[in-house]
Tab-separated table of C-alpha atoms in Angstrom:
chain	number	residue	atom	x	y	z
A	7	UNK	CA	54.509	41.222	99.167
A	8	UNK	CA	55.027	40.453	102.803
A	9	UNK	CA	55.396	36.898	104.443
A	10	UNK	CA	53.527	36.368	107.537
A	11	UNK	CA	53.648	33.865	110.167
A	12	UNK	CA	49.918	33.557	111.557
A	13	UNK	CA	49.668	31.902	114.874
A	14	UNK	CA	45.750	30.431	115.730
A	15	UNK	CA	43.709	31.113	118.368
A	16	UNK	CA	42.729	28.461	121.527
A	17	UNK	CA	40.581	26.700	119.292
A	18	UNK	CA	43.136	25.482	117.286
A	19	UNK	CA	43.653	25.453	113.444
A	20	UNK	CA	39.973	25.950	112.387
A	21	UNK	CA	38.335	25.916	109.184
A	22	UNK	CA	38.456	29.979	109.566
A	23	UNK	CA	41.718	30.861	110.321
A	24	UNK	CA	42.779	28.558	107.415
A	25	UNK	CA	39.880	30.512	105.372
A	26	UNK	CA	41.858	33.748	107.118
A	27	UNK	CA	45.272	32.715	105.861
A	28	UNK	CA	44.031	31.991	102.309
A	29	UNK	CA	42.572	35.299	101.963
A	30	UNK	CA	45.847	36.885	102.406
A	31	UNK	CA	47.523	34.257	100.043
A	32	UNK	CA	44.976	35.717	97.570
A	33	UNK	CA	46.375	38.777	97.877
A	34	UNK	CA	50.039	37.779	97.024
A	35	UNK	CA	51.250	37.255	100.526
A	36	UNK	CA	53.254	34.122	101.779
A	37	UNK	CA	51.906	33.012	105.008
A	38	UNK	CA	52.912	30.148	107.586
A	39	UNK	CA	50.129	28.675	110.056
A	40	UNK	CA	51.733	26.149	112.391
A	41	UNK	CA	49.537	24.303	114.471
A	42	UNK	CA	50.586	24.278	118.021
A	43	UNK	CA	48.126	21.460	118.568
A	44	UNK	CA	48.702	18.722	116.311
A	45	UNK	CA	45.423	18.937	114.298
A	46	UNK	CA	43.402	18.830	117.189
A	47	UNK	CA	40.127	21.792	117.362
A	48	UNK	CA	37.863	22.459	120.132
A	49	UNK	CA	34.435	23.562	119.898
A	50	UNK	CA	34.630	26.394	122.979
A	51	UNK	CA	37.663	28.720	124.074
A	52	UNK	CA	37.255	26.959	127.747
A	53	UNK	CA	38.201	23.638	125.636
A	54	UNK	CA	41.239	24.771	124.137
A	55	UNK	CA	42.267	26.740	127.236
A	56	UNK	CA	41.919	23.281	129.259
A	57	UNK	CA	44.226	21.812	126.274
A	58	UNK	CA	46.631	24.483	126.890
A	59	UNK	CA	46.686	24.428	130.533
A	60	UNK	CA	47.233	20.880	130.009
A	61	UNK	CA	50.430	21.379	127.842
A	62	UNK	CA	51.498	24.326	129.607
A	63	UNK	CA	50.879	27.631	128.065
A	64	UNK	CA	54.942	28.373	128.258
A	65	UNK	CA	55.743	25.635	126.766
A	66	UNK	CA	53.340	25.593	123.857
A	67	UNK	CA	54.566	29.613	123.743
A	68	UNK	CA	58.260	28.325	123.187
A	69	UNK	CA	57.189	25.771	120.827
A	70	UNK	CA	55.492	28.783	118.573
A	71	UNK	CA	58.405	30.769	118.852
A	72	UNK	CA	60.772	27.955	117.644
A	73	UNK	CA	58.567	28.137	114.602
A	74	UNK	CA	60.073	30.943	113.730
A	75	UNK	CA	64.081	29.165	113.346
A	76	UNK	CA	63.694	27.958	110.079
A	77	UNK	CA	61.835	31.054	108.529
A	78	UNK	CA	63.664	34.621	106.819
A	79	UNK	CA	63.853	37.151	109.861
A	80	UNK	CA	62.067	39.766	107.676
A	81	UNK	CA	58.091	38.447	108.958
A	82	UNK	CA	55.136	40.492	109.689
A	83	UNK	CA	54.038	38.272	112.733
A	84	UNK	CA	50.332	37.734	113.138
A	85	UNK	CA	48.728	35.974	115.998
A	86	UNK	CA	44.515	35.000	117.451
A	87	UNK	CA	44.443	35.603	121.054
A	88	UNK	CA	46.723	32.666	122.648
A	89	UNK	CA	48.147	33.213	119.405
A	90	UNK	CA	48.560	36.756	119.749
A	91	UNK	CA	51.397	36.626	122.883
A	92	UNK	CA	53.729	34.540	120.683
A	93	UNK	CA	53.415	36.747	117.357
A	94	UNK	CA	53.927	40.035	120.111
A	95	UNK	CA	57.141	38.266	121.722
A	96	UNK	CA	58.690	37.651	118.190
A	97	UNK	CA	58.164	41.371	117.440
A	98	UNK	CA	59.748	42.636	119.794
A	99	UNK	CA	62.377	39.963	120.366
A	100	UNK	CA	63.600	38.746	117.222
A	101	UNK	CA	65.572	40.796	115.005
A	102	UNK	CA	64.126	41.948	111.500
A	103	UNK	CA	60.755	41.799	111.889
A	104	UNK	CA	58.902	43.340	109.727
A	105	UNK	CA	55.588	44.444	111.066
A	106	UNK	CA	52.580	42.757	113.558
A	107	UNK	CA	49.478	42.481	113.606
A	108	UNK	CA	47.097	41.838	117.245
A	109	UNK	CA	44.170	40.265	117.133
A	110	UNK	CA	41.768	40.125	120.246
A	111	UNK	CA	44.596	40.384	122.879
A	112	UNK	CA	47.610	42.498	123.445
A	113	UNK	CA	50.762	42.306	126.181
A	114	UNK	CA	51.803	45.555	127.865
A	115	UNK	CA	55.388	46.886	126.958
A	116	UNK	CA	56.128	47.903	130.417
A	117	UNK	CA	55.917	45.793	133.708
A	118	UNK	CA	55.762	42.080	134.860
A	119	UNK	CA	54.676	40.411	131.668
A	120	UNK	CA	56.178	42.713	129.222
A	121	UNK	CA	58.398	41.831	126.489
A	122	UNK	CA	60.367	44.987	126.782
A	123	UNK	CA	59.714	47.723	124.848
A	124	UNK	CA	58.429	47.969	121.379
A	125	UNK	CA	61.431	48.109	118.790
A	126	UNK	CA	61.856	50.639	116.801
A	127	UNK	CA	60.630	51.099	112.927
A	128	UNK	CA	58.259	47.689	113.433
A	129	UNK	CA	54.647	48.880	112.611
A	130	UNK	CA	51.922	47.518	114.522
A	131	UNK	CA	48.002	47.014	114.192
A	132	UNK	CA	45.904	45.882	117.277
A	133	UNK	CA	42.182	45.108	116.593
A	134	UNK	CA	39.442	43.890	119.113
A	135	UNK	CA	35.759	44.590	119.967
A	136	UNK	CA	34.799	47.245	121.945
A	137	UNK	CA	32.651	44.878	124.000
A	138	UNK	CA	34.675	42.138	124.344
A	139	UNK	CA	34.593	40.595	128.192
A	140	UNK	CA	38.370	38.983	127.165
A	141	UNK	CA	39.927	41.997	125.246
A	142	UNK	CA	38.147	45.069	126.997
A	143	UNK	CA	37.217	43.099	130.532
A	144	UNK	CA	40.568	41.642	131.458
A	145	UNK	CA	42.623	45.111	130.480
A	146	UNK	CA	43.991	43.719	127.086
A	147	UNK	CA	42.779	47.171	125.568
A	148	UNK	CA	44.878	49.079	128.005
A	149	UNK	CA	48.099	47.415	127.000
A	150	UNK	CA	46.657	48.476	123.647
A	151	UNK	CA	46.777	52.116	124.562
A	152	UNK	CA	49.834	51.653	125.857
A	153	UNK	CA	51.198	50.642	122.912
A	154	UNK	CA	49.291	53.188	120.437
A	155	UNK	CA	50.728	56.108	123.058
A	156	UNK	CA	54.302	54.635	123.056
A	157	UNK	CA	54.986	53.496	119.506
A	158	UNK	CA	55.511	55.532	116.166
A	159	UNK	CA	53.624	53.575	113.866
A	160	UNK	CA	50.943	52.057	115.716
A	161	UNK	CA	47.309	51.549	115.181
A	162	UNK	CA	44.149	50.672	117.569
A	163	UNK	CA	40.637	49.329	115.371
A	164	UNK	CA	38.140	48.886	117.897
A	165	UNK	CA	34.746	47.143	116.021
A	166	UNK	CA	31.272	47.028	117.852
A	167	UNK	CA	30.317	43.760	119.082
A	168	UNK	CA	31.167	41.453	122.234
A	169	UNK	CA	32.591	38.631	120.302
A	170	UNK	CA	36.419	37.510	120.869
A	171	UNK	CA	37.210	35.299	117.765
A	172	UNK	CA	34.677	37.633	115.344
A	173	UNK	CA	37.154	37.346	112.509
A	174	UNK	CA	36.876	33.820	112.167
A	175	UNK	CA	34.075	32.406	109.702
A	176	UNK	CA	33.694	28.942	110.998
A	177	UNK	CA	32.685	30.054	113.947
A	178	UNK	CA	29.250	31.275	115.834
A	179	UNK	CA	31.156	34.213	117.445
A	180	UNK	CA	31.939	35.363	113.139
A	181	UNK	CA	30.894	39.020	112.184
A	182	UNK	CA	30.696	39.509	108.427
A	183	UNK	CA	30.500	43.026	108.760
A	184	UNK	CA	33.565	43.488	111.239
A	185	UNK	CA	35.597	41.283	109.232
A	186	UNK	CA	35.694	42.574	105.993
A	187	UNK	CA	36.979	45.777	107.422
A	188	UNK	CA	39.285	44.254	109.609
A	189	UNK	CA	40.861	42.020	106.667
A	190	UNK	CA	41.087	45.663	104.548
A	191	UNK	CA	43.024	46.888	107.330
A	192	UNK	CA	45.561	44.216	107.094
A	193	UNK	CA	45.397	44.017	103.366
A	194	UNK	CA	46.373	47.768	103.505
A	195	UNK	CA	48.894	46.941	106.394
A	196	UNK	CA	50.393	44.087	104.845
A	197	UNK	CA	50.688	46.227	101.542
A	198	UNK	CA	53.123	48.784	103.104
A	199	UNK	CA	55.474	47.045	105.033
């Protein structure tokens, strides 16, 4: 069984990414959810990007990745959106990792923002709508691609809809449908590493 360390979206530790992180606990998996924001929610993405801005995305970044010190080295790293940028830079930073898996956002592996590239033998799996203004609008699906085209064991699940946090059931953006598949995905993921 894999351990996983889960990082939440800009809404904060909701009642659906603790629903999320239960699932796979179901399944036999050991999984860590910090919460970057001190038990505070918000009810919109604008909300908890205003909380971020307010913290400073960096630092709330660094305080994610600190999570990480007290934990084994052999994680699959699993992050929501905001979430997503600090499970990505443990991936491909810290030694050991085990695996990752992308949800709604992805950082390319070459340029500016990059991480540097991908590291060898650390599986990945990115999934995102296919109509998503965030994911598909603001080029996190070409990063994506980038990633898929550059990396040995590397997989890209688009799912119809124009919802950014669709996996998460507390939600009004939640897709049963979308989900279930998505959560196979990662069960079958999560089974191999």
């Amino acid at each position: 069984m894999a351990e996983v360390l889960l990082f939440h979206h800009a809404q904060g530790v909701t009642p659906g990414i603790t629903a999320f992180a239960d699932e796979l606990r179901a399944a036999g998996h050991t999984v860590h959810v910090p919460d970057l924001f001190d038990g505070r929610t918000f009810g919109s993405i604008d909300e908890g990007m205003g909380f971020i801005k307010e913290q400073g995305f960096d630092a709330l970044q660094e305080r994610g990745v600190r999570t990480a010190d007290d934990l084994p080295n052999e994680l699959v790293y699993a992050g929501f959106s905001f979430g997503e940028t600090i499970a990505q830079q443990l991936a491909q930073t810290r030694p050991g990792a085990r695996g990752a898996l992308l949800f709604y956002s992805c950082i390319p592996i070459t340029g500016e923002w990059a991480f540097g590239p991908w590291p060898e033998g650390v599986p990945v799996q990115i999934h995102g709508a296919d109509n998503d203004p965030i994911f598909v609008g603001e080029g996190d699906i070409d990063a994506a691609r980038e990633i898929v085209a550059n990396v040995e064991d590397a997989e890209l699940f688009l799912y119809p809809g124009d919802q950014h946090y669709f996996a998460d059931s507390s939600l009004p953006s939640y897709d049963r449908e979308a989900t279930a598949l998505l959560m196979r995905r990662v069960l079958e993921f999560l089974a191999r590493v």
